[in-house]
Amino acid sequence: MEKHWWQEVVVYQIYPRSFKDSNGDGIGDLRGIIEKLDYLHTLGIGAIWLSPVYKSPNDDNGYDISDYEDIMDEFGTMADMEELIAEADKRGIKIVMDLVVNHTSDEHHWFIESRKGKDNPYRDYYVWANPAEDGGAPTELQSVFLGSAWKYDEGSGQYFLHLFSQRQPDLNWENGKVRQEVYDMMNFWIDKGVGGFRMDVIDLIGKIPLEGITSNGPKLHEYLQEMNKATFGDKDLLTVGETWGATPEIAKLYSNPARHELSMVFQFEHSLLDNEPGKEKWDLKPLDVSELKAVLSKWQTELGEEGWNSLFWNNHDLPRIVSRWGNDKDYRVRSAKAFAILLHMMKGTPYIYQGEELGLTNTPVSSIEELDDIESINMYHDRIARGFSVESIMESLNAKGRDNARRPIPWSAEANGGFTTGTPWLALKPNYKEINVEAELQNPDSVFHTYRKLIQLRKDHPIVVWGDYELLETSSNVFAYYRTLGEERWLTVVNLSNFEEKISVDARFNRVLVTNTVEEVTDLHAYTLSPWQAFVVELSGN
Ligand code: GLC
Ligand code: CA
């Protein structure tokens, strides 16, 4: 397999609204990101995935775009954006744009035109359908944000499709003009020097809604091959698709280099392990570590030369890993480092979501008024109407709600964590006086310094990028694996529990590369791991 830069870097995701406010309006912005590029350079990342910064009325915080070639007023100007790309480039950091093209905002001029009537030239840019015989919605299809996915339009007597909010109408990818508009827009950004695209819910673009087909539609891969050819195909860009239902077989369709589609996808199989199978993400179930081992190991081994993995615990849609599967009370620092070590020694491109490198935790709240996210608010009203208790709803939202990841970043112990001099758009978690960037930078034993070290190991040792993966048999709460490249062999061992665990490995080691405890790692033939202990060792010849 030909080698690419995006296989060797670590990517950092920025949710701009919550990263750093530069002008005191309480909302993070592009100049705030520019201010913090040196911090990201110190961490050692090679690319930033920037959540949407385009013009948007913010019904879904920028995932509803009204102009793809302009910047959201609150975030700055196109000149700021160009400066961000240039300043990042000076530090060896590429900017990966969030490409949200399954849908637009209802304020996009294409939709404003489309809505004007059946004869409008933009009508077929979106998915319109006649009412069912009884006058109701064309099909039973449900929106991801709950309720019917069809919205009635009085003016023309037809329904339009919205797989997300009513203000996010779905584009009609069957229309070649729509596809060409998207490719032109992508080229506009490529010409500005961006390093790639993260493709929002890309598995939905081949949908045939009237037949009930949403993800993995028949023309999905044809469209991606067409896109590849029309835009980034002859450039070495990072392209990563968000694909909730991907199996390794499906992931190979996207990322097999011979097929000329994408660099990699985000698969979510591991992220679905803590809800009741077949139910909603809110229907909680404890994680079974042996399932996590099985799923991640399957992905590590099954893509082979026909694909490339992304590695992540967190993003702007998911709860904080240390609260979700770690222990954010007695072992916050240790379990945060344990998850970092576990993921960053695997094969694939690691993604860090802002604040993960500080070991930030979830932010439980007691009432829905304290939340902003449209998905959480819709879920609340839906479940109230279905007779769920407020307590059970808040329990689910505190465990899985998206605002857990969207609280502003605490930069220092100053008021509002130094995120803003004004009033933050969403309150910070009150513990920012203890957990903040400044404190993490100063403390050599912080979560930040473990992330920094892991990134450096990846830069210094090709085995981390290219080595083969092999799971080691251990007790169920211990996750241990080998990486092997030529004569070199590394062993990663992680105790994912609050208890001591014993391991027995028939091997000796030369040196410890990284660890999250002060305890010395001794004879591996009979070693007792302390709670959440994690380390990586280089094994000796025999
Ligand atoms: C993706 C985004 C999410 C957004 C949705 C609709 O899942 O990650 O934040 O709400 O798509 O664009
Ligand atoms: Ca601002």
Coordinates of C-alpha atoms and ligand atoms in Angstrom, one line a residue:
M1 CA 0.0 0.0 0.0
E2 CA 1.3 3.4 -1.0
K3 CA 2.1 5.5 2.1
H4 CA 0.3 8.8 2.8
W5 CA 0.8 11.7 5.3
W6 CA -2.6 11.1 6.8
Q7 CA -1.6 7.7 8.0
E8 CA 1.2 9.1 10.1
V9 CA -0.5 12.1 11.8
V10 CA -2.8 12.6 14.8
V11 CA -5.8 14.7 14.0
Y12 CA -7.4 17.1 16.5
Q13 CA -11.1 18.0 16.2
I14 CA -12.1 21.6 17.0
Y15 CA -15.7 22.5 17.7
P16 CA -15.2 26.2 17.1
R17 CA -18.1 27.6 19.1
S18 CA -16.5 26.2 22.3
F19 CA -12.8 26.4 21.6
K20 CA -11.7 30.0 22.3
D21 CA -13.5 33.3 22.1
S22 CA -11.3 36.2 21.0
N23 CA -13.7 39.1 21.2
G24 CA -15.8 38.7 24.3
D25 CA -19.1 37.8 22.7
G26 CA -19.1 34.4 24.5
I27 CA -18.7 32.4 21.3
G28 CA -15.5 30.7 20.1
D29 CA -14.2 32.0 16.8
L30 CA -11.5 31.7 14.2
R31 CA -9.2 34.2 15.8
G32 CA -9.5 32.2 19.0
I33 CA -8.2 29.2 17.1
I34 CA -5.3 31.1 15.6
E35 CA -4.3 32.2 19.1
K36 CA -4.1 28.6 20.2
L37 CA -2.2 27.1 17.3
D38 CA 1.0 27.1 19.3
Y39 CA -0.7 25.0 22.0
L40 CA -1.8 22.5 19.4
H41 CA 1.7 22.5 17.9
T42 CA 3.1 21.7 21.4
L43 CA 0.6 18.8 21.6
G44 CA 2.1 17.6 18.3
I45 CA -0.9 17.1 16.1
G46 CA -0.6 17.2 12.3
A47 CA -4.2 18.2 11.2
I48 CA -7.3 19.9 12.6
W49 CA -10.7 18.7 11.7
L50 CA -12.7 21.9 12.0
S51 CA -16.4 21.4 12.7
P52 CA -18.5 23.6 10.4
V53 CA -17.5 27.3 10.2
Y54 CA -19.7 28.2 7.2
K55 CA -22.7 30.6 7.2
S56 CA -25.4 29.1 9.2
P57 CA -28.5 30.0 11.2
N58 CA -27.3 27.5 13.8
D59 CA -30.4 25.3 14.2
D60 CA -27.9 22.4 14.6
N61 CA -24.8 24.5 15.5
G62 CA -23.4 24.9 12.0
Y63 CA -24.4 21.5 10.6
D64 CA -27.2 23.5 8.8
I65 CA -25.3 25.5 6.2
S66 CA -26.8 28.5 4.4
D67 CA -23.7 29.4 2.4
Y68 CA -20.8 27.0 1.8
E69 CA -18.5 29.6 0.5
D70 CA -18.7 32.1 3.4
I71 CA -17.9 32.2 7.1
M72 CA -20.4 32.3 10.0
D73 CA -20.6 35.9 11.2
E74 CA -19.9 34.9 14.8
F75 CA -16.8 33.0 13.8
G76 CA -15.1 35.8 11.7
T77 CA -14.4 36.5 8.0
M78 CA -13.0 34.7 5.0
A79 CA -9.8 36.7 5.7
D80 CA -9.6 35.1 9.1
M81 CA -10.1 31.7 7.6
E82 CA -7.3 32.2 5.1
E83 CA -5.1 33.4 7.9
L84 CA -5.9 30.3 9.9
I85 CA -5.0 28.0 7.0
A86 CA -1.7 29.9 6.5
E87 CA -0.8 30.0 10.2
A88 CA -1.6 26.4 10.7
D89 CA 0.5 25.5 7.7
K90 CA 3.5 27.3 9.2
R91 CA 3.3 24.9 12.1
G92 CA 2.9 21.8 9.9
I93 CA -0.8 21.5 10.6
K94 CA -3.4 21.0 7.9
I95 CA -7.0 22.1 8.1
V96 CA -9.6 19.5 7.3
M97 CA -13.1 21.0 6.6
D98 CA -16.4 19.5 7.7
L99 CA -18.3 18.7 4.5
V100 CA -22.0 18.7 5.3
V101 CA -23.7 17.9 2.0
N102 CA -26.4 15.4 2.8
H103 CA -28.5 18.5 3.6
T104 CA -28.3 22.3 3.8
S105 CA -30.1 24.9 6.0
D106 CA -33.6 25.9 4.9
E107 CA -32.0 29.4 4.6
H108 CA -29.7 28.3 1.8
H109 CA -30.6 30.1 -1.3
W110 CA -31.1 26.8 -3.2
F111 CA -33.8 25.9 -0.7
I112 CA -35.4 29.3 -0.7
E113 CA -35.7 29.0 -4.5
S114 CA -36.8 25.3 -4.4
R115 CA -39.6 26.1 -2.0
K116 CA -41.0 28.7 -4.4
G117 CA -42.9 26.1 -6.5
K118 CA -42.8 23.0 -8.7
D119 CA -41.5 25.0 -11.7
N120 CA -38.6 26.6 -10.0
P121 CA -35.2 25.6 -11.5
Y122 CA -34.0 24.7 -8.0
R123 CA -37.0 22.4 -7.2
D124 CA -35.1 19.2 -7.9
Y125 CA -32.1 20.3 -5.7
Y126 CA -34.1 18.8 -2.8
V127 CA -36.3 15.7 -2.3
W128 CA -40.0 16.6 -2.8
A129 CA -42.9 14.1 -2.8
N130 CA -46.6 14.1 -3.0
P131 CA -48.7 13.4 0.1
A132 CA -49.9 9.8 0.7
E133 CA -53.4 8.9 -0.3
D134 CA -54.8 10.1 3.0
G135 CA -53.0 13.4 2.6
G136 CA -50.4 12.5 5.3
A137 CA -46.6 12.2 4.9
P138 CA -45.5 10.2 1.8
T139 CA -43.9 7.5 4.0
E140 CA -43.4 6.5 7.6
L141 CA -39.7 7.5 7.5
Q142 CA -38.6 9.1 10.8
S143 CA -36.0 11.9 11.3
V144 CA -32.9 11.2 13.3
F145 CA -33.9 14.1 15.5
L146 CA -37.4 12.5 16.0
G147 CA -40.8 13.0 14.3
S148 CA -41.6 12.4 10.7
A149 CA -38.7 13.0 8.2
W150 CA -41.2 14.7 5.9
K151 CA -42.4 18.3 6.3
Y152 CA -45.5 19.6 4.5
D153 CA -45.1 22.8 2.4
E154 CA -48.4 24.7 2.1
G155 CA -47.4 26.6 -1.0
S156 CA -46.9 23.7 -3.3
G157 CA -48.9 21.0 -1.5
Q158 CA -45.9 18.7 -1.4
Y159 CA -43.6 17.4 1.3
F160 CA -39.9 17.8 1.5
L161 CA -37.4 15.4 3.1
H162 CA -35.4 16.2 6.2
L163 CA -33.5 13.3 7.8
F164 CA -32.4 15.6 10.6
S165 CA -34.2 18.8 11.8
Q166 CA -37.0 20.4 9.8
R167 CA -34.6 23.2 9.1
Q168 CA -32.1 20.8 7.4
P169 CA -33.7 19.8 4.1
D170 CA -32.0 16.9 2.3
L171 CA -30.3 17.6 -1.0
N172 CA -31.3 15.4 -3.9
W173 CA -28.1 13.7 -5.0
E174 CA -29.8 12.1 -7.9
N175 CA -29.7 15.5 -9.5
G176 CA -26.4 15.8 -11.4
K177 CA -26.5 19.6 -11.0
V178 CA -26.5 19.3 -7.2
R179 CA -23.5 17.0 -7.4
Q180 CA -21.7 19.4 -9.6
E181 CA -22.4 22.3 -7.2
V182 CA -20.9 20.3 -4.4
Y183 CA -17.8 19.4 -6.3
D184 CA -17.3 23.1 -7.4
M185 CA -17.6 24.1 -3.7
M186 CA -15.1 21.5 -2.7
N187 CA -12.7 22.8 -5.3
F188 CA -13.2 26.3 -3.9
W189 CA -11.9 25.0 -0.6
I190 CA -9.1 22.9 -2.1
D191 CA -7.9 26.0 -3.9
K192 CA -7.7 27.8 -0.6
G193 CA -5.3 25.1 0.6
V194 CA -7.3 22.9 2.9
G195 CA -5.9 19.5 3.8
G196 CA -9.1 17.5 3.3
F197 CA -12.7 16.8 4.3
R198 CA -14.6 15.1 7.0
M199 CA -17.8 14.0 5.4
D200 CA -20.9 14.4 7.5
V201 CA -23.3 11.4 7.4
I202 CA -22.0 10.6 4.0
D203 CA -23.5 7.1 3.9
L204 CA -26.9 8.8 3.4
I205 CA -26.3 10.5 0.1
G206 CA -27.4 7.5 -1.9
K207 CA -30.8 7.3 -0.3
I208 CA -34.1 6.3 -2.0
P209 CA -36.5 7.7 0.6
L210 CA -39.7 6.6 -1.1
E211 CA -38.4 3.0 -0.9
G212 CA -37.3 3.4 2.7
I213 CA -33.6 3.2 1.8
T214 CA -31.5 5.8 3.7
S215 CA -28.0 4.6 4.4
N216 CA -25.8 2.6 2.0
G217 CA -28.1 3.3 -1.0
P218 CA -27.2 1.7 -4.4
K219 CA -25.5 4.7 -5.9
L220 CA -23.5 5.8 -2.8
H221 CA -20.1 4.5 -4.0
E222 CA -20.7 5.7 -7.6
Y223 CA -21.2 9.2 -6.3
L224 CA -18.1 9.0 -4.1
Q225 CA -16.0 7.8 -7.1
E226 CA -17.4 10.6 -9.1
M227 CA -16.6 13.1 -6.4
N228 CA -13.1 11.8 -6.0
K229 CA -12.4 12.3 -9.7
A230 CA -14.0 15.7 -9.8
T231 CA -12.2 17.1 -6.8
F232 CA -9.4 15.6 -4.6
G233 CA -8.5 12.5 -6.6
D234 CA -5.2 13.7 -7.9
K235 CA -4.2 15.4 -4.6
D236 CA -3.1 13.7 -1.4
L237 CA -5.9 14.9 0.9
L238 CA -7.3 13.4 4.1
T239 CA -10.9 12.3 3.5
V240 CA -12.9 10.6 6.2
G241 CA -16.5 9.6 6.0
E242 CA -18.9 9.5 8.9
T243 CA -20.6 6.1 8.5
W244 CA -22.6 5.0 11.4
G245 CA -23.6 1.5 10.1
A246 CA -20.2 0.5 8.6
T247 CA -18.9 -3.0 8.9
P248 CA -15.4 -3.9 7.9
E249 CA -16.7 -5.1 4.5
I250 CA -18.4 -1.7 3.9
A251 CA -15.4 0.2 5.2
K252 CA -13.3 -1.5 2.5
L253 CA -15.7 -0.2 -0.2
Y254 CA -15.0 3.3 1.0
S255 CA -11.3 3.1 1.8
N256 CA -9.7 0.5 -0.5
P257 CA -7.2 2.6 -2.4
A258 CA -7.9 0.7 -5.6
R259 CA -11.5 2.0 -5.6
H260 CA -10.6 5.8 -5.4
E261 CA -13.1 6.9 -2.9
L262 CA -12.0 8.0 0.6
S263 CA -8.9 7.7 2.9
M264 CA -10.9 6.2 5.7
V265 CA -14.2 6.2 7.6
F266 CA -15.4 6.7 11.1
Q267 CA -17.0 3.4 12.1
F268 CA -19.2 3.4 15.3
E269 CA -19.5 -0.3 16.1
H270 CA -17.6 0.2 19.4
S271 CA -19.6 3.3 20.2
L272 CA -22.9 1.3 20.1
L273 CA -21.8 -1.2 22.7
D274 CA -23.4 0.6 25.7
N275 CA -27.0 0.8 24.6
E276 CA -29.6 -1.9 24.4
P277 CA -29.2 -3.6 21.0
G278 CA -31.8 -2.4 18.5
K279 CA -32.9 0.4 20.8
E280 CA -32.0 4.1 21.0
K281 CA -28.7 5.4 22.2
W282 CA -30.6 6.7 25.3
D283 CA -31.4 3.1 26.4
L284 CA -28.3 2.6 28.5
K285 CA -26.5 -0.7 29.2
P286 CA -23.1 -1.1 30.9
L287 CA -20.1 -1.7 28.6
D288 CA -18.9 -5.3 28.5
V289 CA -15.1 -4.9 28.1
S290 CA -14.8 -8.3 26.3
E291 CA -17.2 -6.9 23.6
L292 CA -15.0 -3.8 23.2
K293 CA -11.9 -6.0 22.8
A294 CA -13.7 -8.2 20.2
V295 CA -15.0 -5.2 18.1
L296 CA -11.8 -3.2 18.1
S297 CA -9.6 -6.2 17.4
K298 CA -11.9 -7.2 14.5
W299 CA -11.4 -3.7 13.0
Q300 CA -7.7 -3.8 13.6
T301 CA -7.2 -7.0 11.7
E302 CA -10.0 -7.1 9.0
L303 CA -9.2 -4.1 6.8
G304 CA -5.7 -5.5 5.9
E305 CA -4.3 -3.8 2.8
E306 CA -7.8 -2.9 1.6
G307 CA -8.5 0.0 3.9
W308 CA -7.3 2.2 6.7
N309 CA -8.8 2.7 10.2
S310 CA -9.7 5.9 12.0
L311 CA -9.3 5.6 15.8
F312 CA -11.4 7.7 18.2
W313 CA -13.3 7.7 21.5
N314 CA -14.8 11.1 21.3
N315 CA -16.3 13.7 19.0
H316 CA -18.9 16.5 19.3
D317 CA -21.8 14.0 19.3
L318 CA -20.4 11.6 21.9
P319 CA -20.1 11.8 25.7
R320 CA -16.6 12.2 27.3
I321 CA -14.8 8.8 27.3
V322 CA -13.5 9.2 30.9
S323 CA -17.0 9.5 32.2
R324 CA -18.5 7.0 29.8
W325 CA -16.2 4.0 30.2
G326 CA -13.6 5.2 32.6
N327 CA -13.9 6.3 36.2
D328 CA -14.2 10.1 36.5
K329 CA -14.4 10.1 40.3
D330 CA -11.5 8.1 41.9
Y331 CA -9.4 7.5 38.8
R332 CA -10.0 10.3 36.5
V333 CA -6.4 11.0 35.5
R334 CA -5.4 7.4 35.3
S335 CA -8.4 6.1 33.4
A336 CA -8.2 9.1 30.9
K337 CA -4.5 8.1 30.3
A338 CA -5.5 4.4 30.1
F339 CA -7.9 5.1 27.2
A340 CA -5.4 7.3 25.5
I341 CA -2.7 4.6 25.6
L342 CA -5.1 1.9 24.5
L343 CA -6.2 3.9 21.4
H344 CA -3.0 5.6 20.4
M345 CA -0.9 2.4 20.2
M346 CA -3.4 0.9 17.7
K347 CA -3.1 0.9 13.9
G348 CA -4.9 3.7 12.2
T349 CA -5.2 7.5 12.3
P350 CA -6.0 8.7 15.9
Y351 CA -8.4 11.6 16.4
I352 CA -8.5 13.7 19.6
Y353 CA -11.6 15.7 20.3
Q354 CA -10.9 19.0 22.0
G355 CA -10.6 18.7 25.8
E356 CA -10.0 14.9 25.6
E357 CA -6.3 15.7 26.1
L358 CA -7.2 17.3 29.4
G359 CA -9.2 14.4 30.6
L360 CA -12.4 16.5 30.6
T361 CA -15.5 14.8 32.0
N362 CA -19.2 14.9 31.3
T363 CA -21.2 17.7 32.7
P364 CA -24.4 16.4 34.3
V365 CA -27.3 18.9 34.7
S366 CA -30.5 18.7 36.7
S367 CA -32.9 20.3 34.2
I368 CA -33.4 20.5 30.4
E369 CA -33.2 24.3 30.6
E370 CA -29.4 23.8 31.1
L371 CA -29.0 22.2 27.7
D372 CA -28.8 23.7 24.3
D373 CA -28.5 20.8 21.9
I374 CA -31.5 20.3 19.5
E375 CA -31.2 16.5 19.7
S376 CA -31.3 16.5 23.5
I377 CA -34.3 18.9 23.6
N378 CA -36.2 17.0 21.0
M379 CA -35.5 13.7 22.8
Y380 CA -36.7 15.3 26.1
H381 CA -40.1 16.3 24.7
D382 CA -40.6 13.1 22.8
R383 CA -39.9 11.0 25.9
I384 CA -42.1 13.2 28.2
A385 CA -44.9 12.7 25.7
R386 CA -44.3 8.9 25.8
G387 CA -44.6 8.8 29.6
F388 CA -41.0 8.5 30.6
S389 CA -40.1 10.0 34.0
V390 CA -38.0 13.2 34.1
E391 CA -35.4 11.4 36.2
S392 CA -34.9 8.6 33.6
I393 CA -34.7 11.2 30.8
M394 CA -32.1 13.3 32.6
E395 CA -30.1 10.2 33.4
S396 CA -29.9 9.3 29.7
L397 CA -29.1 12.9 28.7
N398 CA -26.4 13.2 31.4
A399 CA -24.9 9.9 30.1
K400 CA -25.1 10.5 26.4
G401 CA -26.3 14.0 25.5
R402 CA -24.2 15.9 23.1
D403 CA -23.7 19.0 25.3
N404 CA -21.3 16.9 27.4
A405 CA -18.8 17.4 24.7
R406 CA -19.8 20.9 23.8
R407 CA -19.0 22.8 27.0
P408 CA -16.4 25.5 26.4
I409 CA -12.7 24.6 26.9
P410 CA -11.2 25.8 30.2
W411 CA -7.9 27.5 29.3
S412 CA -7.0 28.7 32.8
A413 CA -8.3 29.2 36.3
E414 CA -9.6 32.7 35.4
A415 CA -13.3 33.5 35.2
N416 CA -15.0 31.3 32.7
G417 CA -11.8 29.3 32.4
G418 CA -10.4 32.2 30.3
F419 CA -12.6 30.9 27.4
T420 CA -14.2 34.3 27.1
T421 CA -14.3 37.7 28.9
G422 CA -18.0 37.8 28.3
T423 CA -20.8 35.3 29.0
P424 CA -20.2 31.9 27.4
W425 CA -22.9 30.7 25.1
L426 CA -23.0 27.4 27.1
A427 CA -21.8 27.4 30.7
L428 CA -18.4 25.8 31.4
K429 CA -18.2 22.8 33.8
P430 CA -17.7 24.5 37.2
N431 CA -14.5 22.5 38.0
Y432 CA -12.4 24.6 35.5
K433 CA -10.4 26.0 38.4
E434 CA -8.8 22.6 38.9
I435 CA -8.9 21.2 35.3
N436 CA -7.6 23.6 32.7
V437 CA -5.0 23.9 30.0
E438 CA -2.6 26.0 32.0
A439 CA -2.6 23.6 34.9
E440 CA -2.2 20.6 32.5
L441 CA 0.8 22.2 30.8
Q442 CA 2.5 22.9 34.1
N443 CA 2.1 19.4 35.5
P444 CA 4.4 16.9 33.9
D445 CA 2.2 14.0 35.0
S446 CA -1.0 15.4 33.5
V447 CA -3.2 13.8 30.9
F448 CA -2.0 16.3 28.4
H449 CA 1.6 15.2 28.7
T450 CA 0.6 11.5 28.2
Y451 CA -1.2 12.5 24.9
R452 CA 1.8 14.5 23.9
K453 CA 4.1 11.6 24.6
L454 CA 1.9 9.2 22.7
I455 CA 1.9 11.5 19.6
Q456 CA 5.7 11.7 19.9
L457 CA 6.0 7.9 20.0
R458 CA 4.0 7.7 16.8
K459 CA 6.4 10.1 15.1
D460 CA 9.5 8.4 16.3
H461 CA 8.6 4.7 15.8
P462 CA 7.2 3.4 12.5
I463 CA 5.9 0.3 14.4
V464 CA 3.1 2.5 15.8
V465 CA 1.9 3.4 12.4
W466 CA 2.7 0.3 10.4
G467 CA 3.0 -2.6 12.8
D468 CA 0.7 -5.6 12.6
Y469 CA -1.8 -6.0 15.4
E470 CA -2.5 -9.1 17.5
L471 CA -4.8 -9.4 20.5
L472 CA -3.4 -11.2 23.6
E473 CA -5.5 -13.6 25.6
T474 CA -6.1 -12.1 29.1
S475 CA -8.7 -11.9 31.7
S476 CA -11.8 -10.1 30.4
N477 CA -11.1 -6.6 31.9
V478 CA -7.6 -6.5 30.6
F479 CA -7.1 -5.3 27.0
A480 CA -3.6 -6.2 25.8
Y481 CA -2.2 -6.4 22.3
Y482 CA 1.1 -6.8 20.4
R483 CA 2.3 -4.6 17.5
T484 CA 5.0 -6.2 15.3
L485 CA 7.2 -4.7 12.6
G486 CA 10.1 -6.7 11.4
E487 CA 12.1 -7.8 14.4
E488 CA 10.5 -5.2 16.6
R489 CA 7.6 -6.1 19.0
W490 CA 5.7 -3.9 21.4
L491 CA 3.1 -4.9 24.0
T492 CA 0.4 -2.6 25.2
V493 CA -1.4 -3.6 28.4
V494 CA -4.4 -1.8 29.8
N495 CA -6.5 -2.7 32.9
L496 CA -10.0 -1.3 32.1
S497 CA -11.4 -1.8 35.6
N498 CA -11.4 -0.5 39.2
F499 CA -9.8 -3.6 40.5
E500 CA -6.4 -5.3 40.4
E501 CA -6.0 -7.8 37.6
K502 CA -3.3 -10.4 37.0
I503 CA -1.5 -11.0 33.7
S504 CA 0.9 -13.7 32.7
V505 CA 2.9 -13.1 29.5
D506 CA 5.6 -15.3 28.2
A507 CA 8.0 -12.5 27.3
R508 CA 10.6 -10.2 28.6
F509 CA 11.0 -6.5 27.8
N510 CA 13.8 -4.1 27.3
R511 CA 12.2 -0.8 28.2
V512 CA 8.9 0.8 29.2
L513 CA 7.8 3.3 26.5
V514 CA 4.9 4.9 28.3
T515 CA 3.0 4.2 31.6
N516 CA 0.2 5.9 33.6
T517 CA 1.4 4.9 37.1
V518 CA 4.4 5.4 39.3
E519 CA 4.6 1.6 40.0
E520 CA 7.4 -0.1 38.3
V521 CA 6.6 -2.6 35.6
T522 CA 8.4 -5.9 36.6
D523 CA 8.4 -9.5 35.5
L524 CA 5.5 -10.0 33.0
H525 CA 5.3 -13.8 33.7
A526 CA 3.3 -12.9 36.8
Y527 CA 2.3 -9.3 37.1
T528 CA -0.5 -7.7 39.0
L529 CA -2.0 -4.6 37.4
S530 CA -3.4 -1.9 39.7
P531 CA -6.8 -0.4 38.8
W532 CA -6.7 1.3 35.4
Q533 CA -2.9 0.7 35.0
A534 CA -1.7 0.9 31.5
F535 CA 1.7 0.6 29.9
V536 CA 3.6 -0.1 26.7
V537 CA 6.8 -2.1 26.6
E538 CA 9.3 -3.0 23.9
L539 CA 9.8 -6.8 24.1
S540 CA 13.2 -8.4 23.9
G541 CA 14.2 -10.9 21.2
N542 CA 13.0 -13.9 23.3
Ligands
GLC1 C1 -23.6 14.3 12.0 C2 -22.9 15.4 12.9 C3 -24.0 15.9 13.9 C4 -25.1 16.5 13.1 C5 -25.7 15.5 12.0 C6 -26.5 16.3 11.0 O1 -23.9 13.2 12.7 O2 -21.8 14.9 13.5 O3 -23.4 16.8 14.8 O4 -26.1 16.9 14.0 O5 -24.7 14.9 11.3 O6 -25.7 17.1 10.2
CA2 CA -16.3 35.4 19.6

